[in-house]
CSV table of C-alpha atoms in Angstrom, one decimal:
chain,number,residue,atom,x,y,z
A,1,UNK,CA,0.0,0.0,0.0
A,2,UNK,CA,1.3,3.4,-1.0
A,3,UNK,CA,2.3,5.6,2.0
A,4,UNK,CA,0.6,9.0,2.1
A,5,UNK,CA,2.8,12.0,1.6
A,6,UNK,CA,1.6,13.7,4.8
A,7,UNK,CA,0.4,12.3,8.1
A,8,UNK,CA,-2.0,13.7,10.7
A,9,UNK,CA,1.0,15.0,12.6
A,10,UNK,CA,1.9,17.0,9.5
A,11,UNK,CA,-1.6,18.5,9.3
A,12,UNK,CA,-1.4,19.4,13.0
A,13,UNK,CA,2.0,21.1,12.4
A,14,UNK,CA,0.6,23.2,9.5
A,15,UNK,CA,-2.5,24.2,11.7
A,16,UNK,CA,-0.2,25.2,14.5
A,17,UNK,CA,2.1,27.3,12.4
A,18,UNK,CA,-0.9,28.9,10.7
A,19,UNK,CA,-2.5,29.8,14.0
A,20,UNK,CA,0.7,31.1,15.7
A,21,UNK,CA,2.3,32.6,12.6
A,22,UNK,CA,5.7,31.6,14.0
A,23,UNK,CA,7.7,28.5,14.7
A,24,UNK,CA,8.1,29.3,18.4
A,25,UNK,CA,4.4,29.8,18.9
A,26,UNK,CA,3.6,26.6,16.9
A,27,UNK,CA,6.2,24.7,19.0
A,28,UNK,CA,4.4,25.8,22.2
A,29,UNK,CA,1.0,24.7,20.8
A,30,UNK,CA,2.4,21.3,19.9
A,31,UNK,CA,4.5,20.9,23.0
A,32,UNK,CA,7.7,20.3,21.0
A,33,UNK,CA,10.8,22.4,20.5
A,34,UNK,CA,11.2,25.0,17.7
A,35,UNK,CA,13.8,23.0,15.8
A,36,UNK,CA,11.3,20.0,15.6
A,37,UNK,CA,8.7,22.2,14.0
A,38,UNK,CA,11.2,23.7,11.5
A,39,UNK,CA,12.4,20.2,10.6
A,40,UNK,CA,8.9,18.8,10.1
A,41,UNK,CA,7.8,21.7,8.0
A,42,UNK,CA,10.9,21.6,5.8
A,43,UNK,CA,10.5,17.8,5.3
A,44,UNK,CA,6.8,18.2,4.5
A,45,UNK,CA,7.4,20.9,1.9
A,46,UNK,CA,10.1,18.8,0.3
A,47,UNK,CA,7.9,15.7,0.0
A,48,UNK,CA,5.0,17.8,-1.4
A,49,UNK,CA,7.2,19.8,-3.7
A,50,UNK,CA,5.4,23.0,-2.7
A,51,UNK,CA,5.9,25.9,-0.3
A,52,UNK,CA,3.2,26.0,2.4
A,53,UNK,CA,4.2,29.3,4.0
A,54,UNK,CA,5.9,32.6,3.0
A,55,UNK,CA,8.4,33.7,5.6
A,56,UNK,CA,8.6,37.5,6.4
A,57,UNK,CA,9.4,39.8,9.2
A,58,UNK,CA,5.8,39.7,10.3
A,59,UNK,CA,5.7,36.0,10.6
A,60,UNK,CA,4.6,32.9,8.6
A,61,UNK,CA,1.7,33.5,6.1
A,62,UNK,CA,0.0,30.8,4.1
A,63,UNK,CA,0.6,30.2,0.4
A,64,UNK,CA,-2.3,29.0,-1.8
A,65,UNK,CA,-1.1,25.4,-1.2
A,66,UNK,CA,-0.9,26.0,2.5
A,67,UNK,CA,-4.5,27.5,2.6
A,68,UNK,CA,-5.8,24.3,1.0
A,69,UNK,CA,-4.0,22.1,3.5
A,70,UNK,CA,-5.3,24.1,6.4
A,71,UNK,CA,-8.9,23.9,5.3
A,72,UNK,CA,-8.5,20.1,5.0
A,73,UNK,CA,-6.8,19.9,8.4
A,74,UNK,CA,-9.6,21.9,10.0
A,75,UNK,CA,-12.3,19.6,8.6
A,76,UNK,CA,-10.2,16.5,9.7
A,77,UNK,CA,-9.9,18.0,13.2
A,78,UNK,CA,-13.6,18.6,13.5
A,79,UNK,CA,-14.3,15.0,12.4
A,80,UNK,CA,-11.8,13.6,14.9
A,81,UNK,CA,-13.3,15.6,17.8
A,82,UNK,CA,-16.8,14.5,16.9
A,83,UNK,CA,-15.6,10.9,16.7
A,84,UNK,CA,-14.0,11.2,20.2
A,85,UNK,CA,-17.2,12.6,21.6
A,86,UNK,CA,-19.2,9.8,20.2
A,87,UNK,CA,-16.7,7.2,21.4
A,88,UNK,CA,-16.6,8.7,24.8
A,89,UNK,CA,-20.4,8.7,24.9
A,90,UNK,CA,-20.3,4.9,24.6
A,91,UNK,CA,-18.3,4.5,27.8
A,92,UNK,CA,-20.5,2.7,30.4
A,93,UNK,CA,-18.1,2.7,33.3
A,94,UNK,CA,-18.2,5.6,35.9
A,95,UNK,CA,-14.5,6.3,35.8
A,96,UNK,CA,-12.0,8.7,34.2
A,97,UNK,CA,-12.0,12.5,34.2
A,98,UNK,CA,-14.9,15.1,34.1
A,99,UNK,CA,-13.9,18.6,33.1
A,100,UNK,CA,-16.3,21.1,34.6
A,101,UNK,CA,-16.5,24.8,33.8
A,102,UNK,CA,-18.2,27.2,36.2
A,103,UNK,CA,-17.6,30.6,37.8
A,104,UNK,CA,-15.9,31.7,41.1
A,105,UNK,CA,-19.1,32.7,42.8
A,106,UNK,CA,-20.7,29.3,42.4
A,107,UNK,CA,-17.5,27.5,43.4
A,108,UNK,CA,-17.2,29.6,46.6
A,109,UNK,CA,-20.9,29.7,47.7
A,110,UNK,CA,-22.4,26.5,46.4
A,111,UNK,CA,-20.4,23.9,44.5
A,112,UNK,CA,-17.3,23.1,46.5
A,113,UNK,CA,-19.1,20.8,49.1
A,114,UNK,CA,-21.1,19.2,46.2
A,115,UNK,CA,-17.9,18.5,44.3
A,116,UNK,CA,-16.3,17.1,47.5
A,117,UNK,CA,-19.2,14.7,48.2
A,118,UNK,CA,-19.1,13.6,44.5
A,119,UNK,CA,-15.4,12.6,44.9
A,120,UNK,CA,-16.3,10.6,48.0
A,121,UNK,CA,-19.1,8.8,46.2
A,122,UNK,CA,-17.1,8.2,42.9
A,123,UNK,CA,-13.3,8.1,43.8
A,124,UNK,CA,-12.5,6.7,40.4
A,125,UNK,CA,-13.7,9.8,38.7
A,126,UNK,CA,-11.3,12.8,38.8
A,127,UNK,CA,-12.6,16.4,38.5
A,128,UNK,CA,-10.9,19.1,36.5
A,129,UNK,CA,-12.7,22.4,37.5
A,130,UNK,CA,-12.1,25.4,35.2
A,131,UNK,CA,-13.2,28.6,36.9
A,132,UNK,CA,-14.0,31.6,34.8
A,133,UNK,CA,-16.8,33.6,33.2
A,134,UNK,CA,-15.8,32.9,29.6
A,135,UNK,CA,-17.9,30.3,27.7
A,136,UNK,CA,-15.8,27.3,26.9
A,137,UNK,CA,-16.7,25.3,23.8
A,138,UNK,CA,-18.3,22.0,24.9
A,139,UNK,CA,-18.5,21.0,21.2
A,140,UNK,CA,-14.7,21.0,21.0
A,141,UNK,CA,-14.3,19.3,24.4
A,142,UNK,CA,-12.9,22.4,26.2
A,143,UNK,CA,-15.1,21.1,29.0
A,144,UNK,CA,-17.5,18.1,29.5
A,145,UNK,CA,-20.0,19.9,31.7
A,146,UNK,CA,-20.9,23.5,32.3
A,147,UNK,CA,-22.6,24.8,35.5
A,148,UNK,CA,-23.8,28.3,34.7
A,149,UNK,CA,-26.2,30.9,36.0
A,150,UNK,CA,-28.0,32.0,32.8
A,151,UNK,CA,-31.4,32.8,31.5
A,152,UNK,CA,-30.6,31.6,28.0
A,153,UNK,CA,-28.6,28.4,27.8
A,154,UNK,CA,-27.2,27.6,24.4
A,155,UNK,CA,-29.5,25.5,22.2
A,156,UNK,CA,-26.7,23.3,21.1
A,157,UNK,CA,-26.3,21.8,24.7
A,158,UNK,CA,-28.5,19.6,26.7
A,159,UNK,CA,-29.2,19.6,30.4
A,160,UNK,CA,-31.6,20.9,33.0
A,161,UNK,CA,-32.5,23.9,35.1
A,162,UNK,CA,-31.5,23.2,38.7
A,163,UNK,CA,-32.9,26.3,40.5
A,164,UNK,CA,-34.1,29.9,40.0
A,165,UNK,CA,-31.7,32.6,41.1
A,166,UNK,CA,-33.5,35.8,42.2
A,167,UNK,CA,-31.6,39.2,42.2
A,168,UNK,CA,-32.3,42.2,44.4
A,169,UNK,CA,-30.7,45.5,45.4
A,170,UNK,CA,-28.4,45.4,48.5
A,171,UNK,CA,-26.4,47.8,50.6
A,172,UNK,CA,-24.1,47.6,53.6
A,173,UNK,CA,-26.0,48.3,56.9
A,174,UNK,CA,-23.4,51.0,57.5
A,175,UNK,CA,-25.0,53.1,54.8
A,176,UNK,CA,-28.2,53.4,57.0
A,177,UNK,CA,-30.6,52.5,54.2
A,178,UNK,CA,-33.7,50.4,54.8
A,179,UNK,CA,-35.5,50.6,51.5
A,180,UNK,CA,-35.0,52.2,48.1
A,181,UNK,CA,-37.7,53.9,46.0
A,182,UNK,CA,-37.1,53.8,42.2
A,183,UNK,CA,-37.2,57.6,42.1
A,184,UNK,CA,-34.1,57.6,44.4
A,185,UNK,CA,-32.0,55.3,42.3
A,186,UNK,CA,-29.9,58.1,40.9
A,187,UNK,CA,-29.3,59.6,44.3
A,188,UNK,CA,-26.8,56.9,45.3
A,189,UNK,CA,-23.5,55.6,44.0
A,190,UNK,CA,-23.8,52.1,42.5
A,191,UNK,CA,-21.3,49.3,42.0
A,192,UNK,CA,-21.8,47.3,38.8
A,193,UNK,CA,-20.4,44.4,36.8
A,194,UNK,CA,-17.5,44.8,34.3
A,195,UNK,CA,-17.6,45.0,30.6
A,196,UNK,CA,-17.1,41.3,30.2
A,197,UNK,CA,-20.5,40.8,31.8
A,198,UNK,CA,-22.3,43.8,30.2
A,199,UNK,CA,-24.6,41.5,28.3
A,200,UNK,CA,-26.1,40.0,31.4
A,201,UNK,CA,-29.6,41.2,32.4
A,202,UNK,CA,-28.5,42.7,35.7
A,203,UNK,CA,-25.9,44.9,33.9
A,204,UNK,CA,-28.5,46.0,31.3
A,205,UNK,CA,-31.1,46.7,34.0
A,206,UNK,CA,-28.6,48.9,35.9
A,207,UNK,CA,-27.8,50.9,32.8
A,208,UNK,CA,-31.5,51.3,32.0
A,209,UNK,CA,-32.7,52.3,35.4
A,210,UNK,CA,-29.7,54.0,37.0
A,211,UNK,CA,-27.5,55.2,34.2
A,212,UNK,CA,-23.8,54.7,33.3
A,213,UNK,CA,-22.8,57.9,35.1
A,214,UNK,CA,-24.0,56.7,38.5
A,215,UNK,CA,-21.9,53.5,38.3
A,216,UNK,CA,-18.7,54.5,40.1
A,217,UNK,CA,-17.1,51.1,40.4
A,218,UNK,CA,-17.2,48.1,38.1
A,219,UNK,CA,-15.8,44.7,38.8
A,220,UNK,CA,-15.7,41.6,36.5
A,221,UNK,CA,-17.1,39.0,38.9
A,222,UNK,CA,-20.2,38.7,41.0
A,223,UNK,CA,-18.1,37.5,43.9
A,224,UNK,CA,-16.1,40.7,43.7
A,225,UNK,CA,-19.2,42.8,43.4
A,226,UNK,CA,-20.7,41.3,46.6
A,227,UNK,CA,-17.4,42.0,48.5
A,228,UNK,CA,-17.4,45.6,47.2
A,229,UNK,CA,-21.1,46.2,48.2
A,230,UNK,CA,-20.4,44.7,51.6
A,231,UNK,CA,-17.6,47.3,52.1
A,232,UNK,CA,-20.2,50.1,51.9
A,233,UNK,CA,-18.7,51.6,48.7
A,234,UNK,CA,-22.1,51.7,47.0
A,235,UNK,CA,-25.2,49.8,46.5
A,236,UNK,CA,-25.6,47.0,44.0
A,237,UNK,CA,-27.6,44.2,42.4
A,238,UNK,CA,-26.8,40.8,43.8
A,239,UNK,CA,-28.1,37.2,43.7
A,240,UNK,CA,-30.1,36.9,46.9
A,241,UNK,CA,-28.4,33.6,47.9
A,242,UNK,CA,-25.0,35.2,47.6
A,243,UNK,CA,-26.0,38.4,49.5
A,244,UNK,CA,-27.4,36.4,52.4
A,245,UNK,CA,-23.9,35.0,53.1
A,246,UNK,CA,-22.8,38.6,54.1
A,247,UNK,CA,-24.4,39.4,57.5
A,248,UNK,CA,-24.0,43.2,57.1
A,249,UNK,CA,-25.9,43.4,53.8
A,250,UNK,CA,-29.4,44.8,53.8
A,251,UNK,CA,-31.9,44.2,51.0
A,252,UNK,CA,-33.3,47.4,49.6
A,253,UNK,CA,-35.9,45.7,47.3
A,254,UNK,CA,-37.6,42.4,46.7
A,255,UNK,CA,-36.6,40.2,43.9
A,256,UNK,CA,-36.5,42.2,40.6
A,257,UNK,CA,-38.9,40.5,38.1
A,258,UNK,CA,-37.0,41.9,35.1
A,259,UNK,CA,-33.9,40.0,36.0
A,260,UNK,CA,-34.8,36.3,35.7
A,261,UNK,CA,-31.9,34.0,36.4
A,262,UNK,CA,-31.6,30.3,36.6
A,263,UNK,CA,-28.9,27.7,37.5
A,264,UNK,CA,-28.3,25.2,34.7
A,265,UNK,CA,-26.1,22.1,34.3
A,266,UNK,CA,-25.3,21.4,30.7
A,267,UNK,CA,-23.3,19.1,28.5
A,268,UNK,CA,-22.9,18.2,24.8
A,269,UNK,CA,-25.6,15.8,23.4
A,270,UNK,CA,-22.9,13.2,22.5
A,271,UNK,CA,-21.7,13.1,26.1
A,272,UNK,CA,-24.9,12.9,28.1
A,273,UNK,CA,-24.9,9.0,28.0
A,274,UNK,CA,-21.3,8.8,29.2
A,275,UNK,CA,-21.3,7.1,32.6
A,276,UNK,CA,-19.0,9.5,34.4
A,277,UNK,CA,-20.8,12.6,32.9
A,278,UNK,CA,-24.2,11.1,33.7
A,279,UNK,CA,-23.5,10.3,37.3
A,280,UNK,CA,-21.8,13.7,37.8
A,281,UNK,CA,-24.8,15.6,36.5
A,282,UNK,CA,-27.2,13.4,38.6
A,283,UNK,CA,-25.2,14.0,41.7
A,284,UNK,CA,-25.0,17.7,41.3
A,285,UNK,CA,-28.7,17.8,40.4
A,286,UNK,CA,-29.8,16.0,43.6
A,287,UNK,CA,-27.4,18.0,45.8
A,288,UNK,CA,-28.6,21.3,44.4
A,289,UNK,CA,-32.2,20.1,44.9
A,290,UNK,CA,-31.5,19.7,48.6
A,291,UNK,CA,-30.3,23.3,48.7
A,292,UNK,CA,-33.0,24.8,46.4
A,293,UNK,CA,-34.8,26.7,49.2
A,294,UNK,CA,-31.5,28.3,50.1
A,295,UNK,CA,-30.8,29.3,46.5
A,296,UNK,CA,-34.3,30.5,45.6
A,297,UNK,CA,-35.1,32.3,48.9
A,298,UNK,CA,-36.2,35.9,48.6
A,299,UNK,CA,-34.2,38.9,49.7
A,300,UNK,CA,-35.0,39.0,53.4
A,301,UNK,CA,-32.8,40.7,56.0
């Protein structure tokens, strides 16, 4: 049988150089040294009899031949990832690794004891928890499971709503406020969420009802927002179950109906039957159900 001129490793090399536009960057992506990338690329171009990249001071840019190879490599990569998802979905044994993405607020105030109890129940399953507000791509296996507070989960994922998350206005008791009339919103300094969370309903509500000019402090996590409000630097919108963990915070409103929020656990359709993913999602679901009254409780002082 005739050997192909290029292997999958060759395609991966071209993808890496195209993405990084340098040999050093490609070497880092491939976890090899720079001389290895240089040698692979040279040998590949010699076998093909065509240049794949033009070298210049600004980096490596694709030739027409290189562009064709990259397009093919991208399609192959997508096919391989899809095959891995389907193969993983056939695994019937509850063991291996589950990679979970969530945010710092949920880790600190809800999920850590749930993760700990899961590890005790399933010691053969390891957890890799990725904390951040950015959305990882479950289709490309950046994570297996996402636990997110959202009103609009992606349609490409499957899962279930675990609880509602009401939001209300809070202030530190040192500010001497007991309630807040909407006509007084602009009379106070507010603390809001950063630009990375500007699309969230609480951020949009604040701009609409208070105005950008009254937001004197922004911070890019809900956990940081709660800490700032508790310091008395201004008033802010917070999830009620987070605010109740701060004994000096006083609710200035009831739950705000225009800010619906829900806690979701989500995965890719190809992974939902995987044993380790299934038992993890079931465990988190049952443990959150036990805490649902705590999460969904209204803003009472």
